[in-house]
Amino acid sequence: MKALRVGLCGVGNVGGAVLKLLKESSSLLEQQGGFLFELVQVGARKGRSVVPYDDVDVTTDLMEVANNPDVDIFVELIGGTEFADELVQTAIRNGKQIVTANKALLAIKGDEIFQLAKQNNVQIGFEASVAGGTPVIKALREGLVANKVEWFAGILNGTSNYILTEMSVEKTEFSLALSKAQELGLAEADPTMDIDGTDAAQKASILAALAFHVPFNFEAVNYEGIDKVDVEDLKYAEELGYNIKHIAFGRLLDNSVFVSAYPTLVPHEVILSQVGQQMNALEIYAQGIGSTVYYGPGAGPEPTASAVVADLVDLAKGGWQAEPARHSDNILRQESSIKVPRYFRLMVKNEPGVIAKISAVFANQDISIEALIQHEIKVNNGEQTDEVPVVILSGSVSDQIVKELLNQLNDMEEVADCLKQFRIHAKIN
Ligand SMILES: NC(=O)c1ccc[n+]([C@@H]2O[C@H](COP(=O)([O-])OP(=O)(O)OC[C@H]3O[C@@H](n4cnc5c(N)ncnc54)[C@H](OP(=O)(O)O)[C@@H]3O)[C@@H](O)[C@H]2O)c1
């Protein structure tokens, strides 16, 4: 059996696990995948100290791997968008097939890279870039290739999901839940891109390119992170029959594609609301088949390595017919005009007539109020407080109108503060 010659760059969490799989499970891979993989060269800037296999050729010059004529498949696992881009583009120009787990690289430079790959007649495997070990890219590229995707909604960042689960179940404040995630190794030392929504938004833009055949364009994704959610919001959501999840959402409406990633109230009866801890899940709605749901580990060295190696096997078998961002009439648009139901939490003066005045502001903007909670708050001596929280669930409204509404509410003497505004996941179809 002819071996496929692999060159791997980056021996960190994922690279280390891929190395281990290729070196220690080669007979299983041969048995199940039907191919032998030969690790020709590993690029690690720390050198041999991070590669525990004496028979592997290690170089500290990663570009050497991208230029190595003995390498058939180039695996990029260094992360980032600058040097990783140089490495990948060099390897493509040298005619190598590519496997990467790098969502940032694809979300930001995916179009350029895929065009170059097309010119050089090579393919790119990127299963590990979204939902780690859960094969959602394969579902879109292959399983659903006969169906027109209308929308997808997913929990794509395990760190955010773990934190929101802790906040919801244990009533732990955000900062403590984040510290716990870091202690358990579920959050990076610098968790900014997980917490502010960037990571999920990058993954959403990759899914949108595949699902709706539009260019990779991270700029077109509107997003916010979970740092805006308080335990208080999760309690109100629960009372109203919802959980709060960070939802990456993509939708095709006529020929327009809208992509976003926001903390979102998800009704208890929707499967995504039940996805807890660090798990990932993606619901894809396609014509002819309806909803399919994919659930599993979204990160971690072993699950991610399993996706990387699955791509190696697929490439060995000839790769994929359906390429992302192939020509279509669909256009990516900023989704500020899309209407969705909303959750609002305000602090208002505790005096008669306030609710009627707030309702009038909603009515003036033609926004319905579907539910409203106002609990009496008493201080220690039993007296009522001067200000009370009011939670409102509204009908569908666009970002533009929300902005106007919030300006009007903020101008009201009776409104002390507009604390929060989140989207509500509305089941489409
Ligand atoms: N970790 C996960 O669960 C997960 C899940 C899905 C996808 N991914 C993706 O997989 C990729 C790798 O992630 P990871 O968690 O394995 O990261 P990591 O542990 O930080 O490993 C990255 C490795 O690449 C090396 N590296 C980084 N920049 C380099 C440069 N400019 N030149 C040479 N070497 C460089 C680092 O070397 P040093 O050790 O010398 O710093 C390190 O060994 C990323 O694209 C990430 O988004 C990760």
mmCIF file of N, CA and C in Angstrom, residues 294-363:
data_model
loop_
_atom_site.group_PDB
_atom_site.id
_atom_site.type_symbol
_atom_site.label_atom_id
_atom_site.label_comp_id
_atom_site.label_asym_id
_atom_site.label_seq_id
_atom_site.Cartn_x
_atom_site.Cartn_y
_atom_site.Cartn_z
ATOM 1 N N TYR A 294 -26.738 18.247 14.867
ATOM 2 C CA TYR A 294 -25.437 17.610 15.075
ATOM 3 C C TYR A 294 -24.942 18.067 16.441
ATOM 4 N N TYR A 295 -24.510 17.108 17.263
ATOM 5 C CA TYR A 295 -24.161 17.408 18.650
ATOM 6 C C TYR A 295 -22.859 16.710 19.015
ATOM 7 N N GLY A 296 -21.979 17.372 19.713
ATOM 8 C CA GLY A 296 -20.758 16.694 20.137
ATOM 9 C C GLY A 296 -19.732 17.663 20.677
ATOM 10 N N PRO A 297 -18.521 17.145 20.972
ATOM 11 C CA PRO A 297 -17.472 17.998 21.522
ATOM 12 C C PRO A 297 -16.974 18.995 20.488
ATOM 13 N N GLY A 298 -16.905 20.250 20.881
ATOM 14 C CA GLY A 298 -16.565 21.295 19.917
ATOM 15 C C GLY A 298 -15.117 21.702 19.942
ATOM 16 N N ALA A 299 -14.366 21.182 20.884
ATOM 17 C CA ALA A 299 -12.949 21.555 20.982
ATOM 18 C C ALA A 299 -12.214 20.504 21.792
ATOM 19 N N GLY A 300 -10.963 20.800 22.110
ATOM 20 C CA GLY A 300 -10.137 19.848 22.849
ATOM 21 C C GLY A 300 -9.207 19.139 21.880
ATOM 22 N N PRO A 301 -7.985 18.837 22.328
ATOM 23 C CA PRO A 301 -6.984 18.253 21.431
ATOM 24 C C PRO A 301 -7.462 16.967 20.732
ATOM 25 N N GLU A 302 -8.024 16.020 21.475
ATOM 26 C CA GLU A 302 -8.361 14.740 20.845
ATOM 27 C C GLU A 302 -9.513 14.865 19.845
ATOM 28 N N PRO A 303 -10.648 15.489 20.225
ATOM 29 C CA PRO A 303 -11.725 15.627 19.236
ATOM 30 C C PRO A 303 -11.265 16.397 17.987
ATOM 31 N N THR A 304 -10.464 17.446 18.193
ATOM 32 C CA THR A 304 -10.027 18.246 17.046
ATOM 33 C C THR A 304 -9.069 17.434 16.169
ATOM 34 N N ALA A 305 -8.178 16.678 16.827
ATOM 35 C CA ALA A 305 -7.252 15.830 16.067
ATOM 36 C C ALA A 305 -8.024 14.786 15.269
ATOM 37 N N SER A 306 -9.104 14.291 15.845
ATOM 38 C CA SER A 306 -9.886 13.277 15.131
ATOM 39 C C SER A 306 -10.456 13.869 13.832
ATOM 40 N N ALA A 307 -10.868 15.146 13.885
ATOM 41 C CA ALA A 307 -11.381 15.799 12.668
ATOM 42 C C ALA A 307 -10.259 16.029 11.658
ATOM 43 N N VAL A 308 -9.070 16.386 12.140
ATOM 44 C CA VAL A 308 -7.923 16.614 11.239
ATOM 45 C C VAL A 308 -7.585 15.320 10.504
ATOM 46 N N VAL A 309 -7.544 14.229 11.249
ATOM 47 C CA VAL A 309 -7.165 12.955 10.628
ATOM 48 C C VAL A 309 -8.281 12.461 9.691
ATOM 49 N N ALA A 310 -9.533 12.725 10.053
ATOM 50 C CA ALA A 310 -10.639 12.354 9.146
ATOM 51 C C ALA A 310 -10.474 13.077 7.804
ATOM 52 N N ASP A 311 -10.029 14.353 7.844
ATOM 53 C CA ASP A 311 -9.769 15.092 6.601
ATOM 54 C C ASP A 311 -8.644 14.442 5.805
ATOM 55 N N LEU A 312 -7.611 13.966 6.507
ATOM 56 C CA LEU A 312 -6.486 13.306 5.803
ATOM 57 C C LEU A 312 -7.012 12.092 5.042
ATOM 58 N N VAL A 313 -7.876 11.315 5.715
ATOM 59 C CA VAL A 313 -8.424 10.114 5.070
ATOM 60 C C VAL A 313 -9.290 10.512 3.873
ATOM 61 N N ASP A 314 -10.128 11.544 4.068
ATOM 62 C CA ASP A 314 -10.979 11.995 2.956
ATOM 63 C C ASP A 314 -10.146 12.475 1.771
ATOM 64 N N LEU A 315 -9.075 13.211 2.067
ATOM 65 C CA LEU A 315 -8.199 13.689 0.975
ATOM 66 C C LEU A 315 -7.545 12.505 0.264
ATOM 67 N N ALA A 316 -7.161 11.519 1.052
ATOM 68 C CA ALA A 316 -6.544 10.329 0.456
ATOM 69 C C ALA A 316 -7.519 9.622 -0.478
ATOM 70 N N LYS A 317 -8.812 9.752 -0.158
ATOM 71 C CA LYS A 317 -9.840 9.102 -0.986
ATOM 72 C C LYS A 317 -10.262 9.970 -2.168
ATOM 73 N N GLY A 318 -9.690 11.149 -2.311
ATOM 74 C CA GLY A 318 -10.017 11.977 -3.474
ATOM 75 C C GLY A 318 -10.656 13.300 -3.127
ATOM 76 N N GLY A 319 -10.941 13.505 -1.846
ATOM 77 C CA GLY A 319 -11.449 14.814 -1.412
ATOM 78 C C GLY A 319 -12.923 15.010 -1.673
ATOM 79 N N TRP A 320 -13.289 16.272 -1.869
ATOM 80 C CA TRP A 320 -14.696 16.646 -1.905
ATOM 81 C C TRP A 320 -15.058 17.257 -3.251
ATOM 82 N N GLN A 321 -16.270 16.975 -3.685
ATOM 83 C CA GLN A 321 -16.745 17.560 -4.946
ATOM 84 C C GLN A 321 -17.249 18.989 -4.725
ATOM 85 N N ALA A 322 -17.992 19.159 -3.623
ATOM 86 C CA ALA A 322 -18.614 20.476 -3.387
ATOM 87 C C ALA A 322 -17.643 21.408 -2.681
ATOM 88 N N GLU A 323 -17.201 22.433 -3.368
ATOM 89 C CA GLU A 323 -16.296 23.410 -2.764
ATOM 90 C C GLU A 323 -17.107 24.561 -2.181
ATOM 91 N N PRO A 324 -16.639 25.168 -1.091
ATOM 92 C CA PRO A 324 -17.367 26.304 -0.548
ATOM 93 C C PRO A 324 -17.283 27.483 -1.508
ATOM 94 N N ALA A 325 -18.188 28.400 -1.319
ATOM 95 C CA ALA A 325 -18.178 29.668 -2.058
ATOM 96 C C ALA A 325 -18.125 29.478 -3.566
ATOM 97 N N ARG A 326 -18.709 28.353 -4.056
ATOM 98 C CA ARG A 326 -18.754 28.233 -5.506
ATOM 99 C C ARG A 326 -19.780 29.250 -5.994
ATOM 100 N N HIS A 327 -19.738 29.544 -7.272
ATOM 101 C CA HIS A 327 -20.533 30.660 -7.759
ATOM 102 C C HIS A 327 -22.029 30.485 -7.474
ATOM 103 N N SER A 328 -22.658 31.491 -6.937
ATOM 104 C CA SER A 328 -24.118 31.484 -6.783
ATOM 105 C C SER A 328 -24.578 32.937 -6.834
ATOM 106 N N ASP A 329 -25.907 33.123 -6.911
ATOM 107 C CA ASP A 329 -26.431 34.492 -6.942
ATOM 108 C C ASP A 329 -26.644 35.046 -5.538
ATOM 109 N N ASN A 330 -26.357 34.251 -4.537
ATOM 110 C CA ASN A 330 -26.606 34.706 -3.166
ATOM 111 C C ASN A 330 -25.621 35.811 -2.768
ATOM 112 N N ILE A 331 -26.146 36.771 -1.985
ATOM 113 C CA ILE A 331 -25.315 37.916 -1.582
ATOM 114 C C ILE A 331 -25.336 38.044 -0.065
ATOM 115 N N LEU A 332 -24.149 38.171 0.508
ATOM 116 C CA LEU A 332 -24.045 38.401 1.954
ATOM 117 C C LEU A 332 -24.444 39.829 2.270
ATOM 118 N N ARG A 333 -25.328 40.002 3.246
ATOM 119 C CA ARG A 333 -25.735 41.364 3.608
ATOM 120 C C ARG A 333 -25.637 41.538 5.113
ATOM 121 N N GLN A 334 -25.367 42.767 5.551
ATOM 122 C CA GLN A 334 -25.414 43.066 6.982
ATOM 123 C C GLN A 334 -26.858 42.871 7.407
ATOM 124 N N GLU A 335 -27.067 42.288 8.593
ATOM 125 C CA GLU A 335 -28.435 41.875 8.878
ATOM 126 C C GLU A 335 -29.209 42.833 9.791
ATOM 127 N N SER A 336 -28.817 44.133 9.756
ATOM 128 C CA SER A 336 -29.486 45.067 10.659
ATOM 129 C C SER A 336 -30.956 45.299 10.310
ATOM 130 N N SER A 337 -31.373 44.890 9.102
ATOM 131 C CA SER A 337 -32.780 45.094 8.755
ATOM 132 C C SER A 337 -33.635 43.854 9.068
ATOM 133 N N ILE A 338 -32.989 42.762 9.466
ATOM 134 C CA ILE A 338 -33.732 41.531 9.789
ATOM 135 C C ILE A 338 -34.501 41.725 11.097
ATOM 136 N N LYS A 339 -35.757 41.268 11.111
ATOM 137 C CA LYS A 339 -36.574 41.452 12.313
ATOM 138 C C LYS A 339 -36.574 40.173 13.151
ATOM 139 N N VAL A 340 -36.279 40.320 14.433
ATOM 140 C CA VAL A 340 -36.378 39.175 15.342
ATOM 141 C C VAL A 340 -37.020 39.634 16.649
ATOM 142 N N PRO A 341 -37.689 38.686 17.341
ATOM 143 C CA PRO A 341 -38.243 39.050 18.656
ATOM 144 C C PRO A 341 -37.117 39.385 19.640
ATOM 145 N N ARG A 342 -37.425 40.182 20.643
ATOM 146 C CA ARG A 342 -36.357 40.656 21.555
ATOM 147 C C ARG A 342 -36.757 40.544 23.023
ATOM 148 N N TYR A 343 -35.707 40.525 23.846
ATOM 149 C CA TYR A 343 -35.821 40.586 25.314
ATOM 150 C C TYR A 343 -35.231 41.927 25.743
ATOM 151 N N PHE A 344 -35.931 42.654 26.589
ATOM 152 C CA PHE A 344 -35.404 43.915 27.132
ATOM 153 C C PHE A 344 -35.444 43.851 28.659
ATOM 154 N N ARG A 345 -34.390 44.330 29.306
ATOM 155 C CA ARG A 345 -34.455 44.502 30.774
ATOM 156 C C ARG A 345 -34.144 45.957 31.091
ATOM 157 N N LEU A 346 -35.083 46.616 31.761
ATOM 158 C CA LEU A 346 -34.942 48.040 32.086
ATOM 159 C C LEU A 346 -35.004 48.229 33.602
ATOM 160 N N MET A 347 -34.439 49.322 34.084
ATOM 161 C CA MET A 347 -34.710 49.752 35.470
ATOM 162 C C MET A 347 -35.603 50.974 35.353
ATOM 163 N N VAL A 348 -36.752 50.908 36.038
ATOM 164 C CA VAL A 348 -37.693 52.025 35.901
ATOM 165 C C VAL A 348 -38.087 52.543 37.278
ATOM 166 N N LYS A 349 -38.615 53.761 37.278
ATOM 167 C CA LYS A 349 -39.061 54.349 38.550
ATOM 168 C C LYS A 349 -40.250 53.550 39.070
ATOM 169 N N ASN A 350 -40.259 53.336 40.374
ATOM 170 C CA ASN A 350 -41.317 52.546 40.998
ATOM 171 C C ASN A 350 -42.502 53.460 41.331
ATOM 172 N N GLU A 351 -43.243 53.856 40.277
ATOM 173 C CA GLU A 351 -44.396 54.745 40.506
ATOM 174 C C GLU A 351 -45.517 54.403 39.520
ATOM 175 N N PRO A 352 -46.739 54.771 39.833
ATOM 176 C CA PRO A 352 -47.872 54.380 38.987
ATOM 177 C C PRO A 352 -47.767 54.959 37.574
ATOM 178 N N GLY A 353 -48.264 54.236 36.609
ATOM 179 C CA GLY A 353 -48.365 54.745 35.231
ATOM 180 C C GLY A 353 -47.145 54.526 34.370
ATOM 181 N N VAL A 354 -46.044 54.040 34.976
ATOM 182 C CA VAL A 354 -44.798 53.901 34.207
ATOM 183 C C VAL A 354 -44.941 52.851 33.109
ATOM 184 N N ILE A 355 -45.544 51.713 33.473
ATOM 185 C CA ILE A 355 -45.662 50.619 32.495
ATOM 186 C C ILE A 355 -46.491 51.087 31.294
ATOM 187 N N ALA A 356 -47.546 51.854 31.570
ATOM 188 C CA ALA A 356 -48.395 52.347 30.472
ATOM 189 C C ALA A 356 -47.583 53.243 29.537
ATOM 190 N N LYS A 357 -46.722 54.093 30.131
ATOM 191 C CA LYS A 357 -45.917 55.011 29.302
ATOM 192 C C LYS A 357 -44.897 54.230 28.458
ATOM 193 N N ILE A 358 -44.282 53.213 29.073
ATOM 194 C CA ILE A 358 -43.301 52.398 28.323
ATOM 195 C C ILE A 358 -44.011 51.647 27.189
ATOM 196 N N SER A 359 -45.185 51.103 27.517
ATOM 197 C CA SER A 359 -45.951 50.368 26.486
ATOM 198 C C SER A 359 -46.265 51.285 25.309
ATOM 199 N N ALA A 360 -46.552 52.556 25.615
ATOM 200 C CA ALA A 360 -46.895 53.512 24.545
ATOM 201 C C ALA A 360 -45.693 53.721 23.619
ATOM 202 N N VAL A 361 -44.471 53.745 24.182
ATOM 203 C CA VAL A 361 -43.261 53.929 23.348
ATOM 204 C C VAL A 361 -43.096 52.726 22.404
ATOM 205 N N PHE A 362 -43.330 51.541 22.944
ATOM 206 C CA PHE A 362 -43.266 50.346 22.083
ATOM 207 C C PHE A 362 -44.326 50.443 20.983
ATOM 208 N N ALA A 363 -45.544 50.817 21.380
ATOM 209 C CA ALA A 363 -46.663 50.885 20.414
ATOM 210 C C ALA A 363 -46.355 51.906 19.326
#
